[in-house]
Coordinates of C-alpha atoms in Angstrom, one line a residue:
Chain A
F17 CA 21.9 -177.9 207.5
Q18 CA 23.4 -180.8 206.8
M19 CA 24.8 -179.1 203.1
L20 CA 25.7 -176.3 204.9
P21 CA 29.6 -176.7 204.5
S22 CA 30.2 -176.9 201.6
R23 CA 28.6 -173.2 201.2
I24 CA 30.3 -171.0 204.0
G25 CA 30.8 -167.7 200.9
W26 CA 26.2 -167.8 200.5
R27 CA 23.9 -168.6 200.5
P28 CA 21.6 -167.9 199.0
K29 CA 17.9 -166.0 200.0
R30 CA 15.2 -166.8 201.1
R31 CA 12.4 -165.7 199.4
K32 CA 10.0 -165.0 202.8
E33 CA 13.3 -163.2 203.4
L34 CA 13.2 -161.2 200.3
R35 CA 9.6 -160.6 200.8
E36 CA 9.5 -159.8 204.2
I37 CA 12.1 -156.6 203.5
F38 CA 10.7 -155.7 200.0
P39 CA 7.0 -156.9 200.3
D40 CA 7.3 -155.4 196.5
I41 CA 9.7 -157.5 195.4
E42 CA 7.4 -160.1 192.7
N43 CA 6.2 -157.7 191.0
S44 CA 8.6 -154.4 190.5
S45 CA 11.1 -157.8 188.8
S46 CA 13.9 -155.2 187.0
L47 CA 13.2 -152.2 188.2
L48 CA 14.3 -154.0 192.2
C49 CA 17.7 -155.2 190.7
D50 CA 18.2 -152.3 189.3
S51 CA 19.3 -150.9 192.2
F52 CA 21.8 -152.8 193.1
S53 CA 25.3 -152.7 190.9
P54 CA 26.8 -156.4 189.1
S55 CA 30.3 -155.4 190.6
E56 CA 29.1 -155.0 194.5
D57 CA 27.9 -158.2 195.8
L58 CA 25.2 -160.2 194.6
Y59 CA 23.6 -160.8 197.6
P60 CA 24.2 -157.0 200.0
L61 CA 21.3 -158.0 202.2
Q62 CA 23.5 -160.8 203.6
S63 CA 24.9 -158.2 206.4
I64 CA 21.8 -157.2 207.9
D65 CA 20.3 -161.6 208.0
S66 CA 19.6 -162.4 211.0
T67 CA 19.5 -166.1 210.4
Y68 CA 22.3 -165.6 209.3
Q69 CA 24.0 -164.9 211.9
N70 CA 21.9 -167.7 214.1
T71 CA 23.5 -170.3 211.9
E72 CA 26.7 -169.5 213.9
D73 CA 25.1 -171.2 217.4
S74 CA 23.9 -174.2 215.2
F75 CA 27.2 -174.8 214.0
S76 CA 28.6 -175.3 217.4
S77 CA 26.1 -178.0 217.8
I78 CA 26.5 -179.5 214.0
S79 CA 30.8 -179.3 214.4
S80 CA 29.6 -182.0 217.9
R81 CA 28.8 -184.3 215.7
S82 CA 30.5 -186.8 213.2
V83 CA 30.6 -186.4 209.3
E84 CA 28.7 -189.7 209.7
E85 CA 26.2 -189.2 211.2
L86 CA 25.3 -186.6 209.0
L87 CA 26.0 -188.7 205.9
E88 CA 23.5 -190.7 207.6
E89 CA 21.0 -188.5 208.1
D90 CA 20.7 -187.1 204.9
K91 CA 20.7 -190.8 203.7
S92 CA 17.4 -191.3 205.6
I93 CA 15.5 -187.9 203.9
I94 CA 16.5 -188.1 200.7
R95 CA 15.6 -192.0 201.0
K96 CA 12.1 -190.1 201.7
E97 CA 11.4 -188.3 200.4
K98 CA 11.9 -190.4 197.7
G99 CA 9.9 -192.8 199.3
R100 CA 6.1 -191.1 198.5
K101 CA 7.6 -189.8 195.0
E102 CA 7.1 -193.7 194.0
G103 CA 3.2 -193.1 196.5
K104 CA 0.7 -195.8 196.2
G105 CA -1.3 -193.5 193.6
V106 CA -3.1 -190.0 193.3
A107 CA -3.8 -189.5 197.3
F108 CA -0.8 -190.5 198.9
A109 CA 1.3 -188.9 195.7
M110 CA -0.5 -185.6 196.7
A111 CA 0.2 -185.7 200.5
S112 CA 3.8 -185.2 200.0
L113 CA 5.7 -182.3 200.4
D114 CA 7.4 -182.7 196.9
T115 CA 3.7 -181.9 195.2
L116 CA 2.7 -179.0 194.2
S117 CA -1.5 -179.4 194.4
T118 CA -3.9 -176.8 196.4
T119 CA -6.0 -179.6 196.8
N120 CA -6.5 -181.4 200.7
I121 CA -3.3 -183.6 201.7
I122 CA -3.8 -187.2 202.4
D123 CA -1.5 -188.1 204.8
P124 CA -1.1 -191.9 206.3
E125 CA -0.6 -190.6 209.8
K126 CA -2.6 -187.5 210.2
G127 CA -6.1 -188.0 208.1
I128 CA -7.4 -185.7 205.5
H129 CA -6.5 -182.0 206.3
Q130 CA -5.7 -178.7 205.1
P131 CA -2.7 -177.4 203.7
N132 CA -1.7 -174.6 205.2
T133 CA -2.6 -172.2 202.5
Q134 CA -3.9 -169.0 200.7
S135 CA -7.1 -171.2 199.4
A136 CA -9.9 -170.5 199.1
E137 CA -12.0 -173.9 197.4
P138 CA -10.2 -176.9 197.8
L139 CA -10.6 -179.4 194.5
P140 CA -11.7 -182.1 194.9
I141 CA -10.4 -185.8 195.7
F142 CA -10.2 -188.8 193.3
S143 CA -9.5 -192.4 194.6
Q144 CA -6.8 -194.7 192.6
S145 CA -9.4 -196.1 190.5
Q146 CA -10.7 -192.9 189.4
K147 CA -7.4 -191.1 187.8
V148 CA -7.7 -190.0 184.2
R149 CA -5.9 -190.3 182.1
K150 CA -5.1 -186.3 180.4
W151 CA -6.1 -187.7 176.5
R152 CA -9.8 -187.3 177.5
F153 CA -9.0 -183.3 178.1
H154 CA -7.9 -183.3 174.9
K155 CA -9.0 -180.0 173.2
G156 CA -8.9 -180.7 170.3
N157 CA -11.5 -183.1 167.5
N158 CA -9.3 -185.9 167.2
R159 CA -10.3 -188.9 168.8
F160 CA -8.7 -192.2 171.0
F161 CA -8.7 -195.6 171.1
C162 CA -6.5 -198.2 173.6
D163 CA -7.3 -195.7 176.2
G164 CA -5.0 -192.9 174.2
R165 CA -2.7 -195.1 172.2
I166 CA -3.7 -194.3 169.0
M167 CA -5.1 -190.9 167.8
V168 CA -6.8 -190.7 165.1
A169 CA -8.6 -187.2 163.8
K170 CA -12.5 -186.4 163.2
Q171 CA -13.9 -187.6 159.5
N172 CA -12.2 -191.0 158.8
G173 CA -14.0 -191.7 155.5
V174 CA -11.3 -191.0 153.6
F175 CA -9.0 -193.5 155.2
L176 CA -11.4 -196.2 155.9
L177 CA -11.6 -196.5 151.7
T178 CA -8.2 -195.8 151.0
L179 CA -7.5 -198.6 153.3
F180 CA -10.4 -200.9 151.4
L181 CA -9.0 -200.7 148.2
L182 CA -5.2 -201.0 149.4
T183 CA -6.9 -204.8 151.1
L184 CA -9.0 -204.9 148.3
T185 CA -6.3 -204.7 145.2
L186 CA -3.8 -206.6 147.1
T187 CA -6.4 -209.7 148.2
L188 CA -7.5 -210.2 144.1
Y189 CA -3.7 -210.2 143.6
F190 CA -1.9 -212.5 145.6
V191 CA -5.6 -214.9 145.7
F192 CA -4.8 -214.8 141.5
D193 CA -1.7 -213.1 140.0
A194 CA 0.8 -213.8 142.9
P195 CA 0.5 -218.0 142.7
Y196 CA 0.8 -218.2 139.0
L197 CA 3.7 -215.7 138.7
W198 CA 5.6 -217.4 141.6
E199 CA 5.2 -220.6 139.2
H200 CA 5.5 -219.2 135.8
I201 CA 8.2 -217.3 136.4
S202 CA 9.6 -216.4 140.2
P203 CA 9.1 -216.2 143.8
A204 CA 10.9 -213.1 143.9
L205 CA 7.8 -211.1 142.5
P206 CA 5.6 -212.0 145.1
L207 CA 7.6 -211.7 148.0
L208 CA 8.9 -208.3 146.6
E209 CA 5.4 -207.4 146.3
A210 CA 5.1 -208.6 149.5
F211 CA 7.5 -206.5 151.9
I212 CA 6.3 -203.8 149.4
A213 CA 2.9 -203.8 150.9
L214 CA 3.6 -205.0 154.6
S215 CA 5.8 -201.5 153.9
T216 CA 2.9 -199.7 152.5
I217 CA 1.2 -200.7 155.7
G218 CA 2.6 -200.5 157.9
N219 CA 3.4 -196.3 157.3
L220 CA -0.3 -196.1 156.6
L221 CA -0.8 -197.1 159.7
M222 CA 2.7 -195.0 161.3
T223 CA 0.7 -192.1 159.6
T224 CA -3.3 -192.4 160.9
F225 CA -2.1 -192.6 164.3
S226 CA 0.5 -191.8 165.0
D227 CA 0.1 -187.4 167.1
P228 CA 1.8 -185.9 164.1
G229 CA 2.7 -183.1 166.5
I230 CA 0.4 -181.3 168.2
L231 CA 1.3 -178.6 170.6
P232 CA -0.8 -177.9 173.7
R233 CA -2.6 -175.5 174.7
A234 CA -0.7 -172.9 177.3
K235 CA -2.6 -172.9 180.9
S236 CA -3.6 -169.8 182.3
D237 CA -1.1 -168.8 184.9
E238 CA 1.2 -168.7 180.6
I239 CA -1.4 -166.6 180.1
A240 CA -1.7 -164.0 182.5
D241 CA 2.9 -164.3 182.8
E242 CA 2.9 -162.8 179.0
E243 CA 0.1 -160.2 179.9
R244 CA 1.6 -159.3 182.6
R245 CA 4.7 -159.0 181.8
Y246 CA 3.7 -157.2 177.8
Y247 CA 1.8 -155.3 180.5
E248 CA 5.1 -154.4 182.4
K249 CA 7.0 -153.9 179.2
L250 CA 4.7 -150.9 177.6
A251 CA 3.6 -149.6 181.5
S252 CA 8.0 -149.5 181.1
E253 CA 8.1 -147.4 177.5
T254 CA 5.1 -145.1 178.5
A255 CA 6.2 -144.6 181.7
D256 CA 7.8 -140.5 180.6
S257 CA 4.4 -140.4 178.5
E258 CA 1.0 -139.3 179.1
T259 CA -0.5 -142.1 177.4
A260 CA -2.6 -144.9 178.4
I261 CA -1.8 -148.0 179.2
P262 CA -3.7 -151.2 176.9
T263 CA -5.7 -153.3 179.1
R264 CA -4.3 -155.4 181.4
N265 CA -5.5 -159.1 179.7
T266 CA -3.7 -158.0 176.3
V267 CA -0.8 -159.8 174.2
P268 CA 0.8 -158.3 171.5
R269 CA -0.5 -160.7 167.9
T270 CA 2.6 -160.5 166.3
V271 CA 6.1 -160.9 167.8
Q272 CA 9.0 -160.2 165.8
I273 CA 12.2 -162.8 165.6
T274 CA 15.0 -164.4 164.1
V275 CA 15.7 -167.3 162.9
N276 CA 19.5 -168.0 161.7
G277 CA 19.2 -164.9 161.1
S278 CA 16.9 -163.9 158.6
R279 CA 13.4 -162.2 160.5
M280 CA 10.2 -163.8 161.0
R281 CA 6.8 -163.1 163.0
L282 CA 5.1 -165.3 165.5
K283 CA 1.8 -164.5 165.1
R284 CA -0.3 -165.2 167.8
C285 CA -3.5 -168.5 167.5
Q286 CA -6.5 -167.0 169.6
T287 CA -7.3 -170.7 170.1
C288 CA -4.6 -172.5 171.6
Q289 CA -3.3 -169.7 172.8
L290 CA 0.0 -169.1 171.8
Y291 CA 3.0 -168.5 169.7
R292 CA 2.8 -170.4 166.8
P293 CA 6.4 -171.4 166.6
P294 CA 7.9 -170.9 162.7
R295 CA 6.2 -173.7 160.2
S296 CA 3.8 -174.2 162.6
S297 CA 0.4 -173.8 161.9
H298 CA -3.6 -174.5 163.4
C299 CA -5.1 -176.8 161.6
S300 CA -9.1 -176.6 161.0
V301 CA -10.1 -179.2 160.6
C302 CA -8.5 -181.2 164.3
D303 CA -8.7 -177.4 165.3
N304 CA -4.7 -178.2 167.2
C305 CA -1.6 -176.7 166.8
I306 CA 0.7 -178.6 164.7
L307 CA 4.3 -178.3 164.8
N308 CA 6.2 -177.4 161.3
F309 CA 2.8 -179.1 159.8
D310 CA 2.1 -179.5 156.1
H311 CA -1.2 -179.9 155.3
H312 CA -4.4 -183.0 156.7
C313 CA -3.9 -185.2 154.5
P314 CA -8.0 -186.7 154.7
W315 CA -6.4 -190.4 152.4
V316 CA -4.5 -191.1 156.2
G317 CA -7.3 -189.8 157.8
N318 CA -4.9 -187.4 159.6
C319 CA -2.4 -184.2 159.8
V320 CA 0.6 -185.0 158.0
G321 CA 3.1 -183.0 160.5
A322 CA 6.2 -182.7 162.1
G323 CA 5.3 -186.1 164.4
N324 CA 5.0 -187.8 161.2
Y325 CA 5.6 -186.4 158.4
R326 CA 8.7 -189.1 156.8
F327 CA 5.8 -192.0 158.4
F328 CA 3.7 -190.2 155.3
Y329 CA 6.5 -189.9 153.1
F330 CA 7.9 -193.3 152.9
F331 CA 4.0 -194.9 152.7
L332 CA 4.2 -192.2 149.6
V333 CA 7.2 -193.6 147.9
S334 CA 6.4 -197.4 149.2
L335 CA 3.0 -196.9 147.7
A336 CA 4.1 -195.7 144.4
F337 CA 6.5 -198.6 144.7
L338 CA 4.0 -200.7 144.4
V339 CA 1.2 -199.7 142.2
A340 CA 4.2 -199.8 139.9
S341 CA 4.9 -203.9 141.0
T342 CA 1.2 -204.8 141.7
L343 CA 0.4 -203.3 137.5
S344 CA 2.9 -204.1 135.9
G345 CA 2.5 -208.3 137.8
S346 CA -1.4 -207.8 136.4
A347 CA -0.2 -206.8 133.0
L348 CA 2.1 -209.5 133.1
H349 CA -0.1 -211.8 134.2
I350 CA -2.2 -211.7 131.2
I351 CA 0.4 -211.5 128.6
L352 CA 1.2 -214.4 129.1
L353 CA -2.5 -216.1 129.6
S354 CA -3.0 -214.3 126.2
Q355 CA 0.9 -216.0 124.7
S356 CA -1.0 -219.0 125.0
S357 CA -4.9 -218.2 123.9
Q358 CA -6.5 -215.7 122.9
L359 CA -6.8 -211.7 124.9
V360 CA -10.8 -212.3 125.4
D361 CA -10.1 -215.8 127.0
A362 CA -7.1 -215.3 129.0
I363 CA -9.0 -212.1 130.1
K364 CA -12.5 -214.9 131.2
R365 CA -9.4 -217.5 133.3
S366 CA -8.3 -214.1 135.1
P367 CA -10.5 -211.3 135.7
S368 CA -9.2 -210.0 138.6
S369 CA -5.9 -208.8 137.4
V370 CA -7.9 -206.8 134.6
A371 CA -10.1 -204.8 138.1
V372 CA -6.0 -204.7 140.1
I373 CA -4.8 -203.4 135.6
L374 CA -7.6 -201.4 136.6
I375 CA -7.1 -199.3 140.1
S376 CA -3.4 -199.6 140.3
F377 CA -3.5 -197.7 137.1
I378 CA -6.0 -194.9 138.1
T379 CA -3.8 -194.5 141.3
F380 CA -0.9 -194.0 139.6
F381 CA 0.1 -191.2 137.9
S382 CA -0.9 -189.9 141.2
I383 CA 0.4 -191.1 143.5
S384 CA 3.3 -190.4 141.4
C385 CA 2.9 -187.7 140.9
L386 CA 2.3 -186.5 144.5
S387 CA 5.6 -189.0 145.5
A388 CA 7.9 -186.8 142.8
F389 CA 6.6 -183.7 145.1
H390 CA 7.0 -185.0 147.7
S391 CA 11.0 -186.0 147.1
Y392 CA 10.9 -182.4 146.0
L393 CA 9.7 -180.3 149.1
V394 CA 12.1 -183.1 150.8
A395 CA 14.9 -182.0 149.2
K396 CA 13.9 -177.7 148.3
N397 CA 13.1 -178.4 152.8
L398 CA 9.4 -177.5 152.7
T399 CA 6.5 -177.6 154.0
T400 CA 3.9 -177.9 151.7
N401 CA 1.7 -175.2 153.5
E402 CA 4.6 -172.9 152.1
D403 CA 4.9 -173.8 148.8
I404 CA 0.6 -173.4 149.1
K405 CA 1.7 -169.8 150.5
G406 CA 5.0 -169.5 148.9
T407 CA 6.8 -168.1 151.3
Y408 CA 10.1 -168.5 150.0
S409 CA 9.1 -169.0 145.8
S410 CA 11.1 -166.4 144.3
K411 CA 8.7 -164.7 142.4
R412 CA 6.3 -163.5 144.8
H413 CA 8.6 -162.9 147.5
P414 CA 12.3 -163.3 146.9
S415 CA 13.8 -161.1 149.3
Q416 CA 12.7 -164.2 152.1
K417 CA 14.9 -167.3 151.9
N418 CA 14.2 -169.9 153.5
P419 CA 16.5 -170.5 156.4
F420 CA 16.1 -174.0 157.3
N421 CA 17.3 -174.3 153.5
E422 CA 21.5 -176.5 154.2
G423 CA 21.6 -178.0 150.9
I424 CA 20.3 -181.2 149.3
V425 CA 22.2 -183.7 151.1
S426 CA 21.2 -182.9 154.2
N427 CA 17.4 -181.1 154.6
C428 CA 16.4 -185.3 153.3
I429 CA 19.1 -186.3 156.5
S430 CA 17.0 -184.1 158.4
R431 CA 13.6 -184.0 157.4
L432 CA 13.9 -187.9 156.8
C433 CA 16.3 -189.7 159.5
G434 CA 16.1 -186.6 162.3
P435 CA 15.4 -187.7 166.2
Q436 CA 11.6 -188.3 166.7
I437 CA 10.1 -186.3 169.2
P438 CA 7.7 -187.9 171.1
S439 CA 4.1 -186.7 172.0
L440 CA 4.1 -183.6 173.2
I441 CA 0.3 -183.1 174.5
D442 CA 1.2 -186.9 177.0
R443 CA -1.8 -188.2 176.4
R444 CA -1.0 -190.8 178.7
G445 CA -0.6 -189.5 181.5
L446 CA -2.6 -189.1 185.0
S447 CA -4.5 -186.1 185.5
I448 CA -6.6 -185.6 188.7
G449 CA -9.5 -184.6 186.7
V450 CA -8.7 -181.4 187.0
D451 CA -7.2 -180.6 183.6
E452 CA -4.1 -180.0 185.5
T453 CA -1.1 -182.5 185.2
L454 CA -0.4 -184.2 188.0
T455 CA 2.1 -187.1 186.9
R456 CA 3.8 -187.3 183.1
D457 CA 3.4 -190.7 181.5
R458 CA 6.3 -192.6 182.8
S459 CA 5.4 -196.2 181.9
I460 CA 8.7 -197.3 180.1
D461 CA 10.9 -196.0 183.5
P462 CA 8.8 -195.4 186.4
S463 CA 10.8 -194.4 188.3
T464 CA 11.2 -191.1 187.6
V465 CA 7.7 -190.6 188.6
S466 CA 7.1 -186.9 189.2
T467 CA 4.1 -186.2 191.0
T468 CA 4.4 -182.1 190.7
A469 CA 0.9 -180.6 189.9
T470 CA 0.1 -176.8 189.0
A471 CA -2.7 -176.3 190.2
S472 CA -3.4 -172.5 189.7
S473 CA -7.6 -173.2 187.8
F474 CA -10.1 -174.2 188.2
S475 CA -10.8 -176.1 184.4
S476 CA -14.4 -176.2 182.6
V477 CA -14.2 -179.0 181.4
R478 CA -16.0 -181.8 183.2
Y479 CA -14.9 -184.9 184.2
T480 CA -17.7 -187.6 183.3
N481 CA -18.4 -191.2 183.2
N482 CA -19.0 -191.1 179.2
V483 CA -16.6 -190.0 177.1
Chain B
S23 CA -18.6 -182.7 188.3
M24 CA -16.6 -180.1 189.8
A25 CA -17.0 -177.1 190.6
D26 CA -17.5 -174.7 186.7
D27 CA -17.1 -171.2 187.4
G28 CA -17.5 -170.2 184.1
N29 CA -13.6 -169.9 183.7
A30 CA -11.6 -171.7 180.5
P31 CA -8.2 -171.9 181.0
G32 CA -6.1 -171.1 177.6
G33 CA -9.6 -172.5 175.9
T34 CA -11.2 -169.7 174.8
N35 CA -10.3 -165.8 174.9
N36 CA -14.0 -164.2 176.0
S37 CA -13.5 -164.0 179.7
N38 CA -10.6 -162.4 180.0
S39 CA -11.1 -161.0 183.7
N40 CA -12.1 -164.6 184.8
R41 CA -8.4 -165.9 184.7
E42 CA -8.0 -163.4 186.8
S43 CA -10.4 -163.3 189.2
S44 CA -9.8 -167.4 189.5
A45 CA -6.1 -166.5 190.0
V46 CA -7.1 -165.1 193.5
G47 CA -9.0 -167.7 194.6
S48 CA -6.9 -170.4 194.4
V49 CA -3.7 -170.2 195.3
K50 CA -1.1 -168.5 194.1
R51 CA 1.0 -170.2 193.4
K52 CA 3.5 -168.2 190.6
S53 CA 6.1 -170.0 188.5
L54 CA 8.3 -168.0 186.4
F55 CA 8.7 -168.9 182.3
I56 CA 11.9 -168.7 180.3
S57 CA 10.0 -168.7 177.2
R58 CA 11.7 -170.6 173.9
D59 CA 14.6 -169.0 171.7
Y60 CA 14.3 -169.7 168.1
S61 CA 17.7 -167.1 166.7
K62 CA 19.9 -170.8 165.8
G63 CA 16.7 -172.9 164.7
L64 CA 13.7 -175.0 164.9
G65 CA 15.7 -177.1 167.9
V66 CA 14.4 -176.4 171.5
R67 CA 15.9 -173.8 172.9
F68 CA 15.5 -172.0 175.7
D69 CA 16.0 -167.9 176.8
R70 CA 19.9 -168.6 177.7
T71 CA 19.4 -164.5 179.9
Y72 CA 19.2 -163.7 183.0
P73 CA 16.5 -163.2 184.2
P74 CA 16.3 -160.3 187.0
Q75 CA 13.6 -162.4 189.5
L76 CA 16.6 -164.6 189.8
Y77 CA 17.9 -162.2 191.2
G78 CA 19.1 -162.3 194.9
L79 CA 18.2 -166.1 194.8
I80 CA 20.3 -167.8 191.6
S81 CA 23.7 -167.1 190.9
E82 CA 24.4 -165.6 187.6
D83 CA 26.8 -169.1 187.0
E84 CA 24.4 -171.5 188.9
W85 CA 22.2 -170.5 185.9
W86 CA 24.2 -169.9 183.2
K87 CA 25.2 -174.1 184.2
T88 CA 21.5 -175.1 184.1
I89 CA 20.1 -173.7 181.2
D90 CA 23.5 -173.3 178.6
K91 CA 23.8 -178.0 179.9
I92 CA 19.8 -178.4 179.7
N93 CA 20.3 -176.8 175.4
D94 CA 22.9 -178.9 175.2
I95 CA 20.3 -181.6 176.1
F96 CA 18.1 -180.7 174.1
E97 CA 20.4 -180.0 171.2
D98 CA 21.9 -183.8 171.6
A99 CA 18.6 -184.9 171.4
E100 CA 18.0 -183.4 168.3
K101 CA 20.8 -183.9 166.1
V102 CA 20.8 -186.2 163.6
C103 CA 24.0 -188.8 164.3
A104 CA 24.3 -192.6 164.0
A105 CA 21.3 -193.3 166.7
T106 CA 18.3 -191.5 165.0
V107 CA 19.2 -192.9 161.3
A108 CA 19.4 -196.8 162.5
E109 CA 16.1 -196.1 164.2
T110 CA 14.6 -194.9 160.3
V111 CA 16.1 -198.1 159.6
F112 CA 15.3 -200.1 161.4
G113 CA 11.9 -198.8 162.1
C114 CA 10.6 -198.7 158.2
L115 CA 11.9 -202.5 158.1
T116 CA 10.7 -204.4 160.5
C117 CA 7.4 -202.6 160.3
Y118 CA 7.6 -200.3 163.1
V119 CA 7.3 -204.3 165.5
F120 CA 11.0 -202.8 166.6
R121 CA 9.5 -199.4 168.0
C122 CA 7.2 -201.5 171.0
F123 CA 10.4 -203.2 173.0
T124 CA 13.5 -199.9 172.2
R125 CA 13.6 -196.0 173.8
S126 CA 14.0 -193.9 171.9
H127 CA 17.5 -191.9 171.2
Y128 CA 15.0 -188.4 172.0
E129 CA 13.5 -190.4 175.4
K130 CA 16.6 -191.3 176.6
K131 CA 17.9 -188.3 176.0
L132 CA 14.9 -186.7 178.3
F133 CA 15.6 -188.9 181.0
E134 CA 19.4 -187.2 181.3
L135 CA 17.1 -183.6 181.4
N136 CA 15.1 -184.9 184.2
E137 CA 18.3 -186.2 185.8
F138 CA 20.3 -183.4 185.6
L139 CA 17.7 -181.8 187.0
D140 CA 16.5 -183.5 189.8
E141 CA 19.6 -183.0 190.9
R142 CA 20.5 -178.7 190.7
N143 CA 17.3 -178.8 192.3
M144 CA 18.5 -180.2 195.1
E145 CA 21.1 -178.7 195.0
V146 CA 21.0 -175.8 193.6
F147 CA 17.2 -174.7 193.7
S148 CA 15.3 -175.5 197.1
F149 CA 17.6 -174.0 199.0
A150 CA 16.3 -170.8 197.7
S151 CA 12.7 -172.5 197.3
L152 CA 12.6 -172.3 194.2
R153 CA 12.0 -175.3 191.6
V154 CA 12.9 -175.6 187.8
M155 CA 10.4 -178.7 186.5
D156 CA 10.5 -180.0 183.8
P157 CA 9.8 -178.0 180.2
M158 CA 8.2 -181.6 178.8
H159 CA 4.7 -180.9 181.2
R160 CA 4.6 -177.5 179.5
G161 CA 4.6 -178.6 175.9
L162 CA 8.5 -177.4 175.3
R163 CA 6.9 -174.5 174.8
V164 CA 8.7 -172.7 178.0
L165 CA 10.5 -173.8 180.5
E166 CA 8.8 -173.4 184.1
I167 CA 10.6 -172.4 187.6
M168 CA 8.2 -172.8 190.0
Y169 CA 8.3 -170.5 193.2
L170 CA 7.5 -173.0 196.0
S171 CA 5.9 -172.4 198.9
E172 CA 7.2 -173.0 203.1
E173 CA 5.1 -176.3 203.6
E174 CA 6.5 -177.1 199.9
T175 CA 10.2 -177.0 200.3
P176 CA 11.8 -179.7 200.7
E177 CA 14.3 -180.7 204.5
Y178 CA 17.2 -181.0 203.6
A179 CA 16.9 -177.8 201.5
V180 CA 15.4 -175.6 205.3

């Protein structure tokens, strides 16, 4: 009521009032609204609204109070709302009117009581100590460490091999070759090598441990909404003809859209129950849909997608330079040693250099080819997936042009220096344990914790203590 | 452990009938979902058309003001600008230690979005017993507008 004077010409209809007059309002949607033409008064029901007339009386009661009093009341209400939002723990947060949970309400004054809703079965209440992070309910084949901060794919053997090779080569280099080069040539060489090595390892760890752009799976109310919309669409299309309407719980397999002028089909992912955005794909190893899916790299132990492509690319490039500089450094060491004595003696004096040269030589060609290939992909704004399938190849699909290609320079900049999208799966958010979200992780800015839950169905994922 | 009525939302596709029955069992919390609009590329953008279900609840102008501002915020967040290039360069140079101490450009924009949504909810949507939810809750797939029940409508919206 305090806000009413500013909205005197128009008052939005309460859903309940509309429902009383039009009982089917939720289902009929477009069919009902077509009966009111837009040129008429947009809210024709106001004239028959009984509550609108009641406000005439309340106006007199409001006008007797001063504006300051009204503002004070306003502020105190908002303060109370905010106080509830930053409530202490899960149980009290559920008592706030802003939370849309259907569980039992634990009110600090009244104790536990059931909300006045149509719910048949109350959801279990979790006390403060039983709050769980959402990563425990992740449905893909990922493993989580550090309470959800670090995530990796299921099979890590090859990644450990990569790490082992890297550390072995670098240790041998820095212990045996670096001191010689420092003294006899210049300290710049080992320092440069150290810098590149740090960059390589940093990028490798970021690629492995960060979220490649996993799309969270659709919840049941979204799926039900899609099914309903498709059913209504079909029902309205076949209203005239005699054909039977298909069963309710279906959605079309593909959906046609236009991206930047070119037409594309979005496929439905049966596992994740969503329409995959363009360029996304489902990784069978990790059992997730990944945005801008590039490939699943076993050497890195993770998928490469929208979230970590730049780390992967920088890792490849710096690894190529690292291998080159290690190879040249060790070779230089052996050559300089063999200048004073024979080659065999040089090898005897520094056997580790031979090992380093061997490892570097073997990996040099494959790594440099791969980084050149990815540089080409970045310049043309393609993913490895698209390149392999030949989606935009001029030979296989000459008519299909890449709608994301904007020229070499802007492709490079947008793929490598674009914004870092945060993880969509929100691993560290808190859950009440029913696979429904309660809070979004706002550890950086706790004042914006939102305490809403979309509890529309039970989940078959059980919460146990041994995860 | 909790009640397991054999329902598997989003996980499998063989219990189609169970989904309907579970919606009956629990509270019918209805939401309106606005889908993504890919016509201008892969950036986050929601369909701008005025949903017919909001007819009589929210005026078209208010709707367009809300949705256009949401789309603008996301467009800003996904633009390549000096901030994002600096983030990448400094991240690379400092071995990504830099990231532990700063919030990324995208995250700042998401906070701005949340403030905007809170403001719009308080000023416009709560009076119609609606609430625009943060799209991050749904992984930026859809924009959810929730229908609030009697108990959930905030006090100031009467």
